[in-house]
């Protein structure tokens, strides 16, 4: 992954600043070294590029295993790309999706890296902020690392769902908030009410940074309704992996 990140810094960064002139804020809130949990809204595929852009260290994300198991040339391209932008596949050996994602996240943080999480569990169907899944709270309590809220801005307008390339004339950006302190809840990772309280506090911190309208529903349910599909319970990894 490091080689792609270096390529992004050297080659793509000047291009991205020249074409889109992104507005970034609060970079000083991100630790220069050591582990931290970066919790963000998820508006667009472009988030993978413009979120880490102003930082001098990469952000790693947990992704669906399907990104890495495709066959043929397309499968190789997909695996190479997602590996390059810092997506780490969930190791689902011997456990549920939630436990596997948690285990993978703790491993990344244990290596002293920045771990990016989209608590909504999927890209939002519109420009609003949706209810977070509680897996992020379990990771907060298990890891006990700094929690940095971050908000992607204007990336939905830049590259909405179905658009293969970003628009020009849109200024995207990312805002990093001050670290959130959940030490008062340490040791209570099995208390569902505590997990929901932490998750909601994180989502409200993101909302304050982004200025988005908040919807107290899961984004995956709304996307299913918009597509005219039956709303079914989604296999829950707790919102730790990028559901696309």
mmCIF file of C-alpha atoms in Angstrom:
data_model
loop_
_atom_site.group_PDB
_atom_site.id
_atom_site.type_symbol
_atom_site.label_atom_id
_atom_site.label_comp_id
_atom_site.label_asym_id
_atom_site.label_seq_id
_atom_site.Cartn_x
_atom_site.Cartn_y
_atom_site.Cartn_z
ATOM 1 C CA UNK A 1 0.000 0.000 0.000
ATOM 2 C CA UNK A 2 2.854 2.357 0.864
ATOM 3 C CA UNK A 3 4.083 2.568 -2.727
ATOM 4 C CA UNK A 4 0.644 3.720 -3.941
ATOM 5 C CA UNK A 5 0.401 6.278 -1.172
ATOM 6 C CA UNK A 6 3.826 7.653 -2.134
ATOM 7 C CA UNK A 7 2.673 7.790 -5.775
ATOM 8 C CA UNK A 8 -0.468 9.646 -4.668
ATOM 9 C CA UNK A 9 1.603 12.161 -2.735
ATOM 10 C CA UNK A 10 4.106 12.784 -5.517
ATOM 11 C CA UNK A 11 1.969 12.575 -8.646
ATOM 12 C CA UNK A 12 -1.728 12.971 -7.832
ATOM 13 C CA UNK A 13 -1.599 15.492 -4.986
ATOM 14 C CA UNK A 14 -0.484 18.444 -7.161
ATOM 15 C CA UNK A 15 -3.070 17.496 -9.787
ATOM 16 C CA UNK A 16 -5.885 17.254 -7.239
ATOM 17 C CA UNK A 17 -4.998 20.607 -5.702
ATOM 18 C CA UNK A 18 -4.678 22.236 -9.123
ATOM 19 C CA UNK A 19 -8.000 20.936 -10.486
ATOM 20 C CA UNK A 20 -10.179 21.073 -7.365
ATOM 21 C CA UNK A 21 -8.395 23.340 -4.845
ATOM 22 C CA UNK A 22 -9.821 21.405 -1.859
ATOM 23 C CA UNK A 23 -10.681 23.154 1.399
ATOM 24 C CA UNK A 24 -9.160 21.314 4.346
ATOM 25 C CA UNK A 25 -9.344 22.174 8.040
ATOM 26 C CA UNK A 26 -8.162 20.836 11.385
ATOM 27 C CA UNK A 27 -5.186 18.774 10.211
ATOM 28 C CA UNK A 28 -3.423 19.658 13.490
ATOM 29 C CA UNK A 29 -5.992 17.459 15.309
ATOM 30 C CA UNK A 30 -4.610 14.302 13.674
ATOM 31 C CA UNK A 31 -1.687 12.678 15.540
ATOM 32 C CA UNK A 32 1.578 12.775 13.589
ATOM 33 C CA UNK A 33 2.466 9.308 14.883
ATOM 34 C CA UNK A 34 0.833 6.429 16.694
ATOM 35 C CA UNK A 35 -2.632 4.892 16.281
ATOM 36 C CA UNK A 36 -5.868 6.829 15.969
ATOM 37 C CA UNK A 37 -9.409 6.050 14.881
ATOM 38 C CA UNK A 38 -10.623 8.344 12.087
ATOM 39 C CA UNK A 39 -14.446 8.309 11.968
ATOM 40 C CA UNK A 40 -16.058 9.877 8.913
ATOM 41 C CA UNK A 41 -19.232 10.393 6.950
ATOM 42 C CA UNK A 42 -19.251 8.648 3.565
ATOM 43 C CA UNK A 43 -20.680 10.554 0.607
ATOM 44 C CA UNK A 44 -18.720 9.420 -2.417
ATOM 45 C CA UNK A 45 -16.095 7.120 -3.855
ATOM 46 C CA UNK A 46 -13.931 10.256 -3.958
ATOM 47 C CA UNK A 47 -13.739 10.183 -0.136
ATOM 48 C CA UNK A 48 -10.944 7.619 -0.405
ATOM 49 C CA UNK A 49 -8.804 10.234 -2.155
ATOM 50 C CA UNK A 50 -9.758 13.592 -0.654
ATOM 51 C CA UNK A 51 -9.999 12.375 2.956
ATOM 52 C CA UNK A 52 -6.332 11.353 3.384
ATOM 53 C CA UNK A 53 -5.083 14.038 0.949
ATOM 54 C CA UNK A 54 -3.938 16.714 3.450
ATOM 55 C CA UNK A 55 -2.264 14.248 5.819
ATOM 56 C CA UNK A 56 1.393 13.263 5.816
ATOM 57 C CA UNK A 57 0.576 9.650 6.704
ATOM 58 C CA UNK A 58 -1.840 7.134 5.141
ATOM 59 C CA UNK A 59 -5.249 6.126 6.452
ATOM 60 C CA UNK A 60 -6.169 2.433 6.320
ATOM 61 C CA UNK A 61 -9.756 1.261 5.855
ATOM 62 C CA UNK A 62 -11.478 -2.076 6.404
ATOM 63 C CA UNK A 63 -13.175 -3.281 3.228
ATOM 64 C CA UNK A 64 -15.381 -6.095 2.013
ATOM 65 C CA UNK A 65 -13.530 -9.261 1.087
ATOM 66 C CA UNK A 66 -15.247 -9.204 -2.325
ATOM 67 C CA UNK A 67 -12.960 -6.335 -3.333
ATOM 68 C CA UNK A 68 -10.054 -8.780 -3.260
ATOM 69 C CA UNK A 69 -11.496 -12.057 -4.542
ATOM 70 C CA UNK A 70 -12.488 -11.216 -8.124
ATOM 71 C CA UNK A 71 -11.094 -13.272 -10.969
ATOM 72 C CA UNK A 72 -9.293 -12.366 -14.159
ATOM 73 C CA UNK A 73 -7.910 -8.975 -15.117
ATOM 74 C CA UNK A 74 -10.797 -7.098 -13.512
ATOM 75 C CA UNK A 75 -10.220 -8.922 -10.235
ATOM 76 C CA UNK A 76 -6.511 -8.145 -10.274
ATOM 77 C CA UNK A 77 -7.182 -4.460 -10.992
ATOM 78 C CA UNK A 78 -9.736 -4.279 -8.179
ATOM 79 C CA UNK A 79 -7.406 -5.969 -5.703
ATOM 80 C CA UNK A 80 -4.477 -3.753 -6.682
ATOM 81 C CA UNK A 81 -6.503 -0.548 -6.500
ATOM 82 C CA UNK A 82 -8.146 -1.165 -3.139
ATOM 83 C CA UNK A 83 -4.878 -2.351 -1.649
ATOM 84 C CA UNK A 84 -3.246 0.796 -2.992
ATOM 85 C CA UNK A 85 -5.733 3.199 -1.419
ATOM 86 C CA UNK A 86 -5.346 1.539 1.970
ATOM 87 C CA UNK A 87 -8.288 -0.856 2.069
ATOM 88 C CA UNK A 88 -7.573 -3.963 4.159
ATOM 89 C CA UNK A 89 -9.803 -7.033 3.618
ATOM 90 C CA UNK A 90 -11.722 -8.423 6.580
ATOM 91 C CA UNK A 91 -10.354 -11.731 7.817
ATOM 92 C CA UNK A 92 -13.546 -13.711 8.362
ATOM 93 C CA UNK A 93 -11.904 -16.982 9.376
ATOM 94 C CA UNK A 94 -13.845 -18.565 12.213
ATOM 95 C CA UNK A 95 -16.118 -15.693 13.150
ATOM 96 C CA UNK A 96 -19.028 -13.420 12.304
ATOM 97 C CA UNK A 97 -18.652 -10.343 10.108
ATOM 98 C CA UNK A 98 -18.745 -8.091 13.171
ATOM 99 C CA UNK A 99 -16.088 -10.020 15.084
ATOM 100 C CA UNK A 100 -13.878 -10.343 12.021
ATOM 101 C CA UNK A 101 -14.047 -6.607 11.290
ATOM 102 C CA UNK A 102 -13.317 -5.795 14.939
ATOM 103 C CA UNK A 103 -10.334 -8.140 14.966
ATOM 104 C CA UNK A 104 -8.979 -6.635 11.757
ATOM 105 C CA UNK A 105 -9.413 -3.087 13.057
ATOM 106 C CA UNK A 106 -7.645 -3.840 16.318
ATOM 107 C CA UNK A 107 -4.753 -5.368 14.392
ATOM 108 C CA UNK A 108 -4.342 -2.245 12.252
ATOM 109 C CA UNK A 109 -4.436 0.031 15.293
ATOM 110 C CA UNK A 110 -2.048 -2.265 17.122
ATOM 111 C CA UNK A 111 0.445 -1.631 14.338
ATOM 112 C CA UNK A 112 0.339 2.077 15.192
ATOM 113 C CA UNK A 113 -1.592 3.116 12.063
ATOM 114 C CA UNK A 114 -4.509 5.437 11.357
ATOM 115 C CA UNK A 115 -7.697 3.435 10.871
ATOM 116 C CA UNK A 116 -10.542 5.029 8.938
ATOM 117 C CA UNK A 117 -14.121 4.012 9.729
ATOM 118 C CA UNK A 118 -17.393 4.947 8.026
ATOM 119 C CA UNK A 119 -19.934 4.274 10.816
ATOM 120 C CA UNK A 120 -22.854 4.548 8.372
ATOM 121 C CA UNK A 121 -21.587 1.299 6.835
ATOM 122 C CA UNK A 122 -22.144 2.399 3.239
ATOM 123 C CA UNK A 123 -22.119 5.496 1.066
ATOM 124 C CA UNK A 124 -25.087 7.740 1.792
ATOM 125 C CA UNK A 125 -27.836 7.708 -0.885
ATOM 126 C CA UNK A 126 -28.019 11.508 -0.783
ATOM 127 C CA UNK A 127 -26.203 14.386 0.888
ATOM 128 C CA UNK A 128 -27.490 13.629 4.396
ATOM 129 C CA UNK A 129 -25.894 11.945 7.407
ATOM 130 C CA UNK A 130 -27.379 8.622 8.505
ATOM 131 C CA UNK A 131 -27.479 6.602 11.714
ATOM 132 C CA UNK A 132 -24.181 5.012 12.693
ATOM 133 C CA UNK A 133 -23.727 1.334 13.497
ATOM 134 C CA UNK A 134 -22.410 0.489 16.931
ATOM 135 C CA UNK A 135 -19.371 -1.510 15.828
ATOM 136 C CA UNK A 136 -17.380 1.715 15.864
ATOM 137 C CA UNK A 137 -18.136 2.129 19.577
ATOM 138 C CA UNK A 138 -16.895 -1.373 20.358
ATOM 139 C CA UNK A 139 -13.681 -0.578 18.521
ATOM 140 C CA UNK A 140 -13.337 2.674 20.467
ATOM 141 C CA UNK A 141 -13.641 0.884 23.813
ATOM 142 C CA UNK A 142 -11.470 -2.099 22.866
ATOM 143 C CA UNK A 143 -8.628 -0.081 21.329
ATOM 144 C CA UNK A 144 -8.623 2.950 23.675
ATOM 145 C CA UNK A 145 -6.891 5.052 21.012
ATOM 146 C CA UNK A 146 -7.618 8.715 20.116
ATOM 147 C CA UNK A 147 -10.907 9.158 18.223
ATOM 148 C CA UNK A 148 -10.814 11.864 15.538
ATOM 149 C CA UNK A 149 -14.106 12.850 13.851
ATOM 150 C CA UNK A 150 -13.732 13.848 10.220
ATOM 151 C CA UNK A 151 -16.245 15.215 7.746
ATOM 152 C CA UNK A 152 -16.099 15.000 3.976
ATOM 153 C CA UNK A 153 -17.543 18.119 2.359
ATOM 154 C CA UNK A 154 -18.883 18.524 -1.201
ATOM 155 C CA UNK A 155 -17.709 15.088 -2.322
ATOM 156 C CA UNK A 156 -21.303 14.037 -3.056
ATOM 157 C CA UNK A 157 -21.644 16.912 -5.530
ATOM 158 C CA UNK A 158 -18.169 16.157 -6.861
ATOM 159 C CA UNK A 159 -18.814 12.505 -7.643
ATOM 160 C CA UNK A 160 -22.361 11.297 -6.892
ATOM 161 C CA UNK A 161 -23.301 7.604 -7.154
ATOM 162 C CA UNK A 162 -23.072 6.273 -10.693
ATOM 163 C CA UNK A 163 -20.740 8.988 -11.947
ATOM 164 C CA UNK A 164 -17.488 7.406 -13.233
ATOM 165 C CA UNK A 165 -15.287 10.470 -12.763
ATOM 166 C CA UNK A 166 -15.349 13.652 -10.628
ATOM 167 C CA UNK A 167 -16.827 16.923 -11.819
ATOM 168 C CA UNK A 168 -14.786 20.050 -12.263
ATOM 169 C CA UNK A 169 -15.874 23.311 -10.658
ATOM 170 C CA UNK A 170 -16.587 21.686 -7.272
ATOM 171 C CA UNK A 171 -14.341 22.360 -4.249
ATOM 172 C CA UNK A 172 -14.339 19.293 -2.011
ATOM 173 C CA UNK A 173 -12.596 19.087 1.316
ATOM 174 C CA UNK A 174 -12.227 17.400 4.660
ATOM 175 C CA UNK A 175 -12.562 18.763 8.208
ATOM 176 C CA UNK A 176 -10.885 17.073 11.164
ATOM 177 C CA UNK A 177 -12.381 17.701 14.583
ATOM 178 C CA UNK A 178 -10.777 17.656 18.013
ATOM 179 C CA UNK A 179 -10.288 14.200 19.609
ATOM 180 C CA UNK A 180 -13.303 12.748 21.407
ATOM 181 C CA UNK A 181 -12.828 11.343 24.920
ATOM 182 C CA UNK A 182 -14.702 8.158 25.824
ATOM 183 C CA UNK A 183 -12.497 7.047 28.712
ATOM 184 C CA UNK A 184 -15.508 7.279 31.051
ATOM 185 C CA UNK A 185 -16.947 4.216 29.268
ATOM 186 C CA UNK A 186 -13.855 2.005 29.197
ATOM 187 C CA UNK A 187 -14.629 -1.588 30.168
ATOM 188 C CA UNK A 188 -18.300 -1.337 29.137
ATOM 189 C CA UNK A 189 -18.038 -2.640 25.564
ATOM 190 C CA UNK A 190 -20.798 -5.215 26.219
ATOM 191 C CA UNK A 191 -23.365 -2.598 27.296
ATOM 192 C CA UNK A 192 -25.567 -1.918 24.259
ATOM 193 C CA UNK A 193 -26.886 1.380 25.646
ATOM 194 C CA UNK A 194 -23.317 2.618 26.085
ATOM 195 C CA UNK A 195 -22.422 1.524 22.538
ATOM 196 C CA UNK A 196 -25.396 3.430 21.134
ATOM 197 C CA UNK A 197 -24.561 6.516 23.214
ATOM 198 C CA UNK A 198 -20.957 6.562 21.970
ATOM 199 C CA UNK A 199 -22.008 5.976 18.368
ATOM 200 C CA UNK A 200 -24.579 8.777 18.480
ATOM 201 C CA UNK A 201 -22.038 11.142 20.034
ATOM 202 C CA UNK A 202 -19.618 10.369 17.212
ATOM 203 C CA UNK A 203 -22.287 10.968 14.566
ATOM 204 C CA UNK A 204 -23.245 14.289 16.153
ATOM 205 C CA UNK A 205 -19.593 15.361 16.119
ATOM 206 C CA UNK A 206 -19.437 14.531 12.408
ATOM 207 C CA UNK A 207 -22.703 16.397 11.842
ATOM 208 C CA UNK A 208 -21.319 19.481 13.576
ATOM 209 C CA UNK A 209 -18.282 19.416 11.303
ATOM 210 C CA UNK A 210 -20.156 18.702 8.071
ATOM 211 C CA UNK A 211 -23.344 20.718 8.593
ATOM 212 C CA UNK A 212 -25.399 17.840 7.155
ATOM 213 C CA UNK A 213 -29.016 17.079 7.913
ATOM 214 C CA UNK A 214 -29.182 14.022 10.176
ATOM 215 C CA UNK A 215 -31.505 11.077 9.452
ATOM 216 C CA UNK A 216 -32.117 8.597 12.278
ATOM 217 C CA UNK A 217 -32.243 5.609 9.933
ATOM 218 C CA UNK A 218 -29.627 3.280 8.483
ATOM 219 C CA UNK A 219 -28.423 4.329 5.049
ATOM 220 C CA UNK A 220 -28.577 0.755 3.724
ATOM 221 C CA UNK A 221 -32.324 0.602 4.453
ATOM 222 C CA UNK A 222 -32.990 3.879 2.647
ATOM 223 C CA UNK A 223 -30.910 2.790 -0.346
ATOM 224 C CA UNK A 224 -32.900 -0.441 -0.580
ATOM 225 C CA UNK A 225 -36.191 1.461 -0.513
ATOM 226 C CA UNK A 226 -35.009 3.883 -3.186
ATOM 227 C CA UNK A 227 -34.056 0.941 -5.396
ATOM 228 C CA UNK A 228 -37.494 -0.621 -4.897
ATOM 229 C CA UNK A 229 -36.040 -3.631 -3.120
ATOM 230 C CA UNK A 230 -37.367 -5.450 -0.102
ATOM 231 C CA UNK A 231 -35.781 -4.078 3.050
ATOM 232 C CA UNK A 232 -34.047 -6.981 4.762
ATOM 233 C CA UNK A 233 -31.732 -7.101 7.759
ATOM 234 C CA UNK A 234 -28.218 -6.589 6.423
ATOM 235 C CA UNK A 235 -25.406 -8.792 7.678
ATOM 236 C CA UNK A 236 -24.023 -6.503 10.314
ATOM 237 C CA UNK A 237 -20.281 -5.975 10.603
ATOM 238 C CA UNK A 238 -21.099 -3.115 12.935
ATOM 239 C CA UNK A 239 -20.346 -0.485 10.319
ATOM 240 C CA UNK A 240 -16.596 -1.132 10.532
ATOM 241 C CA UNK A 241 -16.073 -1.980 6.878
ATOM 242 C CA UNK A 242 -16.811 0.062 3.783
ATOM 243 C CA UNK A 243 -20.004 -1.373 2.362
ATOM 244 C CA UNK A 244 -19.646 0.571 -0.886
#
